[in-house]
PDB file of C-alpha atoms in Angstrom:
ATOM      1  CA  MET S   1      82.700  78.606  67.042  1.00 39.00           C
ATOM      2  CA  LYS S   2      85.438  81.092  66.348  1.00 42.00           C
ATOM      3  CA  THR S   3      85.182  84.619  67.717  1.00 41.00           C
ATOM      4  CA  GLU S   4      86.747  87.165  65.400  1.00 45.00           C
ATOM      5  CA  SER S   5      88.781  89.780  67.249  1.00 49.00           C
ATOM      6  CA  ALA S   6      91.658  91.931  66.141  1.00 51.00           C
ATOM      7  CA  PHE S   7      94.760  91.702  68.319  1.00 57.00           C
ATOM      8  CA  PRO S   8      98.111  93.481  68.141  1.00 57.00           C
ATOM      9  CA  GLY S   9      99.840  92.382  64.999  1.00 53.00           C
ATOM     10  CA  GLY S  10      96.528  91.920  63.197  1.00 52.00           C
ATOM     11  CA  ALA S  11      96.153  88.241  64.133  1.00 59.00           C
ATOM     12  CA  ASP S  12      92.718  86.802  64.820  1.00 65.00           C
ATOM     13  CA  HIS S  13      92.372  84.668  67.940  1.00 69.00           C
ATOM     14  CA  ASP S  14      89.844  82.164  69.099  1.00 89.00           C
ATOM     15  CA  ARG S  15      88.415  82.289  72.631  1.00 87.00           C
ATOM     16  CA  ALA S  16      91.109  80.087  74.211  1.00 89.00           C
ATOM     17  CA  GLU S  17      93.899  82.094  72.606  1.00 91.00           C
ATOM     18  CA  ALA S  18      92.248  85.352  73.657  1.00 89.00           C
ATOM     19  CA  ILE S  19      92.001  84.116  77.248  1.00 91.00           C
ATOM     20  CA  GLU S  20      95.716  83.248  77.144  1.00 93.00           C
ATOM     21  CA  VAL S  21      96.498  86.759  75.910  1.00 90.00           C
ATOM     22  CA  ILE S  22      94.372  88.288  78.689  1.00 91.00           C
ATOM     23  CA  GLN S  23      96.083  86.134  81.323  1.00 93.00           C
ATOM     24  CA  ARG S  24      99.557  86.962  80.004  1.00 95.00           C
ATOM     25  CA  GLU S  25      98.839  90.686  79.793  1.00 92.00           C
ATOM     26  CA  LEU S  26      97.239  90.885  83.251  1.00 91.00           C
ATOM     27  CA  THR S  27     100.210  88.991  84.695  1.00 91.00           C
ATOM     28  CA  ALA S  28     102.617  91.417  83.022  1.00 92.00           C
ATOM     29  CA  PHE S  29     100.540  94.315  84.362  1.00 89.00           C
ATOM     30  CA  ALA S  30     100.668  92.903  87.920  1.00 87.00           C
ATOM     31  CA  ARG S  31     104.435  92.382  87.745  1.00 86.00           C
ATOM     32  CA  ARG S  32     105.011  95.936  86.527  1.00 86.00           C
ATOM     33  CA  ALA S  33     102.656  97.307  89.177  1.00 83.00           C
ATOM     34  CA  ARG S  34     104.581  95.507  91.936  1.00 81.00           C
ATOM     35  CA  GLY S  35     107.851  96.787  90.543  1.00 78.00           C
ATOM     36  CA  ARG S  36     106.630 100.363  90.224  1.00 80.00           C
ATOM     37  CA  ALA S  37     105.095 100.495  93.701  1.00 76.00           C
ATOM     38  CA  ALA S  38     108.493 101.413  95.146  1.00 73.00           C
ATOM     39  CA  GLU S  39     108.639 104.412  92.806  1.00 76.00           C
ATOM     40  CA  LEU S  40     105.434 105.729  94.356  1.00 72.00           C
ATOM     41  CA  HIS S  41     106.609 105.236  97.913  1.00 73.00           C
ATOM     42  CA  PRO S  42     109.847 103.422  98.811  1.00 78.00           C
ATOM     43  CA  GLU S  43     108.483 102.035 102.091  1.00 76.00           C
ATOM     44  CA  LEU S  44     105.235 100.623 100.647  1.00 82.00           C
ATOM     45  CA  SER S  45     104.946  97.445  98.609  1.00 83.00           C
ATOM     46  CA  LEU S  46     101.985  97.104  96.261  1.00 85.00           C
ATOM     47  CA  VAL S  47     100.308  94.834  98.826  1.00 87.00           C
ATOM     48  CA  ALA S  48     100.889  97.295 101.685  1.00 89.00           C
ATOM     49  CA  SER S  49      99.658 100.197  99.585  1.00 90.00           C
ATOM     50  CA  SER S  50      96.549  98.231  98.566  1.00 92.00           C
ATOM     51  CA  ILE S  51      95.841  97.343 102.197  1.00 95.00           C
ATOM     52  CA  LEU S  52      96.188 100.950 103.300  1.00 96.00           C
ATOM     53  CA  ASP S  53      93.901 102.102 100.463  1.00 95.00           C
ATOM     54  CA  LEU S  54      91.197  99.598 101.431  1.00 97.00           C
ATOM     55  CA  VAL S  55      91.371 100.489 105.148  1.00 98.00           C
ATOM     56  CA  ILE S  56      90.891 104.143 104.150  1.00 98.00           C
ATOM     57  CA  GLU S  57      88.090 103.310 101.699  1.00 97.00           C
ATOM     58  CA  ARG S  58      86.228 101.333 104.381  1.00 96.00           C
ATOM     59  CA  ASP S  59      87.054 103.858 107.112  1.00 95.00           C
ATOM     60  CA  GLY S  60      88.482 101.039 109.221  1.00 95.00           C
ATOM     61  CA  CYS S  61      88.166  97.263 109.096  1.00 94.00           C
ATOM     62  CA  LEU S  62      89.396  93.989 110.556  1.00 94.00           C
ATOM     63  CA  ALA S  63      92.591  92.290 109.384  1.00 93.00           C
ATOM     64  CA  SER S  64      90.562  89.139 108.674  1.00 92.00           C
ATOM     65  CA  ASP S  65      88.341  91.145 106.301  1.00 94.00           C
ATOM     66  CA  LEU S  66      91.437  92.398 104.496  1.00 95.00           C
ATOM     67  CA  ALA S  67      92.839  88.875 104.241  1.00 94.00           C
ATOM     68  CA  GLY S  68      89.593  87.674 102.699  1.00 93.00           C
ATOM     69  CA  HIS S  69      89.370  90.570 100.276  1.00 92.00           C
ATOM     70  CA  PHE S  70      92.934  90.105  98.994  1.00 91.00           C
ATOM     71  CA  HIS S  71      92.917  86.287  99.220  1.00 91.00           C
ATOM     72  CA  LEU S  72      95.905  86.318 101.573  1.00 91.00           C
ATOM     73  CA  ASP S  73      96.455  84.033 104.516  1.00 92.00           C
ATOM     74  CA  LYS S  74      96.160  85.540 107.980  1.00 91.00           C
ATOM     75  CA  SER S  75      99.899  85.325 108.714  1.00 92.00           C
ATOM     76  CA  THR S  76     100.758  87.266 105.558  1.00 91.00           C
ATOM     77  CA  MET S  77      98.151  89.874 106.432  1.00 94.00           C
ATOM     78  CA  SER S  78      99.462  90.071 109.988  1.00 93.00           C
ATOM     79  CA  ARG S  79     102.990  90.828 108.721  1.00 94.00           C
ATOM     80  CA  GLN S  80     101.717  93.470 106.310  1.00 93.00           C
ATOM     81  CA  VAL S  81      99.584  95.138 108.981  1.00 95.00           C
ATOM     82  CA  ALA S  82     102.466  95.084 111.472  1.00 95.00           C
ATOM     83  CA  ALA S  83     104.735  96.766 108.899  1.00 94.00           C
ATOM     84  CA  LEU S  84     102.137  99.487 108.287  1.00 96.00           C
ATOM     85  CA  GLU S  85     101.795 100.000 112.056  1.00 97.00           C
ATOM     86  CA  ARG S  86     105.590 100.303 112.457  1.00 96.00           C
ATOM     87  CA  LEU S  87     105.607 102.960 109.740  1.00 95.00           C
ATOM     88  CA  GLY S  88     102.899 104.839 111.631  1.00 97.00           C
ATOM     89  CA  TYR S  89     100.303 104.443 108.847  1.00 97.00           C
ATOM     90  CA  LEU S  90      97.808 102.203 110.689  1.00 98.00           C
ATOM     91  CA  THR S  91      96.536 101.952 114.224  1.00 97.00           C
ATOM     92  CA  ARG S  92      94.749  99.057 115.867  1.00 95.00           C
ATOM     93  CA  GLU S  93      91.934  99.571 118.359  1.00 93.00           C
ATOM     94  CA  VAL S  94      89.709  97.112 120.198  1.00 92.00           C
ATOM     95  CA  ASP S  95      86.416  96.586 118.353  1.00 88.00           C
ATOM     96  CA  PRO S  96      83.635  97.745 120.691  1.00 88.00           C
ATOM     97  CA  ALA S  97      81.254  95.223 119.060  1.00 87.00           C
ATOM     98  CA  ASN S  98      83.580  92.289 119.801  1.00 90.00           C
ATOM     99  CA  ARG S  99      86.456  92.929 122.182  1.00 90.00           C
ATOM    100  CA  ARG S 100      88.411  89.963 120.754  1.00 90.00           C
ATOM    101  CA  ASN S 101      88.789  91.815 117.429  1.00 91.00           C
ATOM    102  CA  HIS S 102      90.842  94.849 116.530  1.00 92.00           C
ATOM    103  CA  VAL S 103      89.708  97.482 114.047  1.00 96.00           C
ATOM    104  CA  LEU S 104      92.452  98.880 111.834  1.00 97.00           C
ATOM    105  CA  THR S 105      92.282 102.563 110.951  1.00 97.00           C
ATOM    106  CA  ALA S 106      94.586 104.776 108.925  1.00 98.00           C
ATOM    107  CA  THR S 107      96.514 107.476 110.714  1.00 98.00           C
ATOM    108  CA  ALA S 108      96.845 111.011 109.343  1.00 98.00           C
ATOM    109  CA  ALA S 109     100.304 110.026 108.049  1.00 97.00           C
ATOM    110  CA  GLY S 110      98.810 106.932 106.413  1.00 97.00           C
ATOM    111  CA  ARG S 111      96.161 109.032 104.706  1.00 97.00           C
ATOM    112  CA  ARG S 112      98.805 111.476 103.469  1.00 95.00           C
ATOM    113  CA  VAL S 113     101.075 108.780 102.029  1.00 93.00           C
ATOM    114  CA  ALA S 114      98.117 106.950 100.460  1.00 93.00           C
ATOM    115  CA  GLY S 115      96.881 110.196  98.902  1.00 92.00           C
ATOM    116  CA  SER S 116     100.307 110.968  97.512  1.00 89.00           C
ATOM    117  CA  ALA S 117     100.648 107.458  96.067  1.00 87.00           C
ATOM    118  CA  ALA S 118      97.137 107.670  94.559  1.00 88.00           C
ATOM    119  CA  ARG S 119      97.985 110.964  92.852  1.00 89.00           C
ATOM    120  CA  SER S 120     101.182 109.442  91.440  1.00 86.00           C
ATOM    121  CA  ARG S 121      99.293 106.352  90.194  1.00 86.00           C
ATOM    122  CA  SER S 122      96.611 108.514  88.629  1.00 91.00           C
ATOM    123  CA  ALA S 123      99.204 110.612  86.801  1.00 91.00           C
ATOM    124  CA  ALA S 124     100.992 107.471  85.585  1.00 88.00           C
ATOM    125  CA  PHE S 125      97.728 105.986  84.260  1.00 91.00           C
ATOM    126  CA  ALA S 126      96.742 109.259  82.600  1.00 94.00           C
ATOM    127  CA  ASP S 127     100.138 109.380  80.904  1.00 94.00           C
ATOM    128  CA  ARG S 128      99.931 105.748  79.798  1.00 92.00           C
ATOM    129  CA  LEU S 129      96.442 106.260  78.373  1.00 96.00           C
ATOM    130  CA  ARG S 130      97.041 109.699  76.867  1.00 97.00           C
ATOM    131  CA  ASP S 131      96.716 108.425  73.264  1.00 97.00           C
ATOM    132  CA  TRP S 132      93.537 106.421  73.932  1.00 96.00           C
ATOM    133  CA  ASP S 133      90.186 107.908  73.017  1.00 97.00           C
ATOM    134  CA  ASP S 134      87.530 108.369  75.692  1.00 97.00           C
ATOM    135  CA  ALA S 135      85.388 105.491  74.402  1.00 97.00           C
ATOM    136  CA  ASP S 136      88.291 103.011  74.664  1.00 96.00           C
ATOM    137  CA  ILE S 137      89.078 104.167  78.204  1.00 96.00           C
ATOM    138  CA  ALA S 138      85.412 103.834  79.203  1.00 97.00           C
ATOM    139  CA  ARG S 139      85.224 100.326  77.683  1.00 97.00           C
ATOM    140  CA  MET S 140      88.379  99.215  79.474  1.00 95.00           C
ATOM    141  CA  ALA S 141      87.045 100.597  82.759  1.00 95.00           C
ATOM    142  CA  ASP S 142      83.758  98.738  82.267  1.00 96.00           C
ATOM    143  CA  TYR S 143      85.572  95.496  81.394  1.00 95.00           C
ATOM    144  CA  LEU S 144      87.841  95.700  84.450  1.00 93.00           C
ATOM    145  CA  VAL S 145      84.883  96.371  86.765  1.00 94.00           C
ATOM    146  CA  ARG S 146      83.049  93.418  85.224  1.00 95.00           C
ATOM    147  CA  TYR S 147      86.107  91.158  85.497  1.00 92.00           C
ATOM    148  CA  ASN S 148      86.756  92.053  89.151  1.00 87.00           C
ATOM    149  CA  ALA S 149      83.056  91.783  90.083  1.00 90.00           C
ATOM    150  CA  ALA S 150      83.171  88.104  89.116  1.00 89.00           C
ATOM    151  CA  ASP S 151      85.476  87.548  92.108  1.00 79.00           C
ATOM    152  CA  GLU S 152      83.164  89.156  94.667  1.00 66.00           C
TER     153      GLU S 152
END
């Protein structure tokens, strides 16, 4: 069964072609996001910035929880966390519930740099979406939430 959808250029695509377009466009988005991360803060990669944002959102967490959330191996997460600690953006404290674990928390400097980066990202998105109507923005937001929820 063919699903009729209008795509750039006016071409109709079936489901498999549409999925290819989604994959290609999300990959392009991810590549641009990684490349633009340095514009937001020269010392923070997209991964480091995402880690810092999640630590702030959760008001502290374990490195193993971060690794699971981002689907990164523990050694990669360890390097990223160590880099954020060296920059003075994260601290590590013994978890009172399990002394073998360390809870990561954002420092005041980490919160400042994350806030600044978030404001820059928000402005960039607002600029990119300036010609979209509110209904299209709301639909895209709903679709992205739905897409990401499938990975939870």
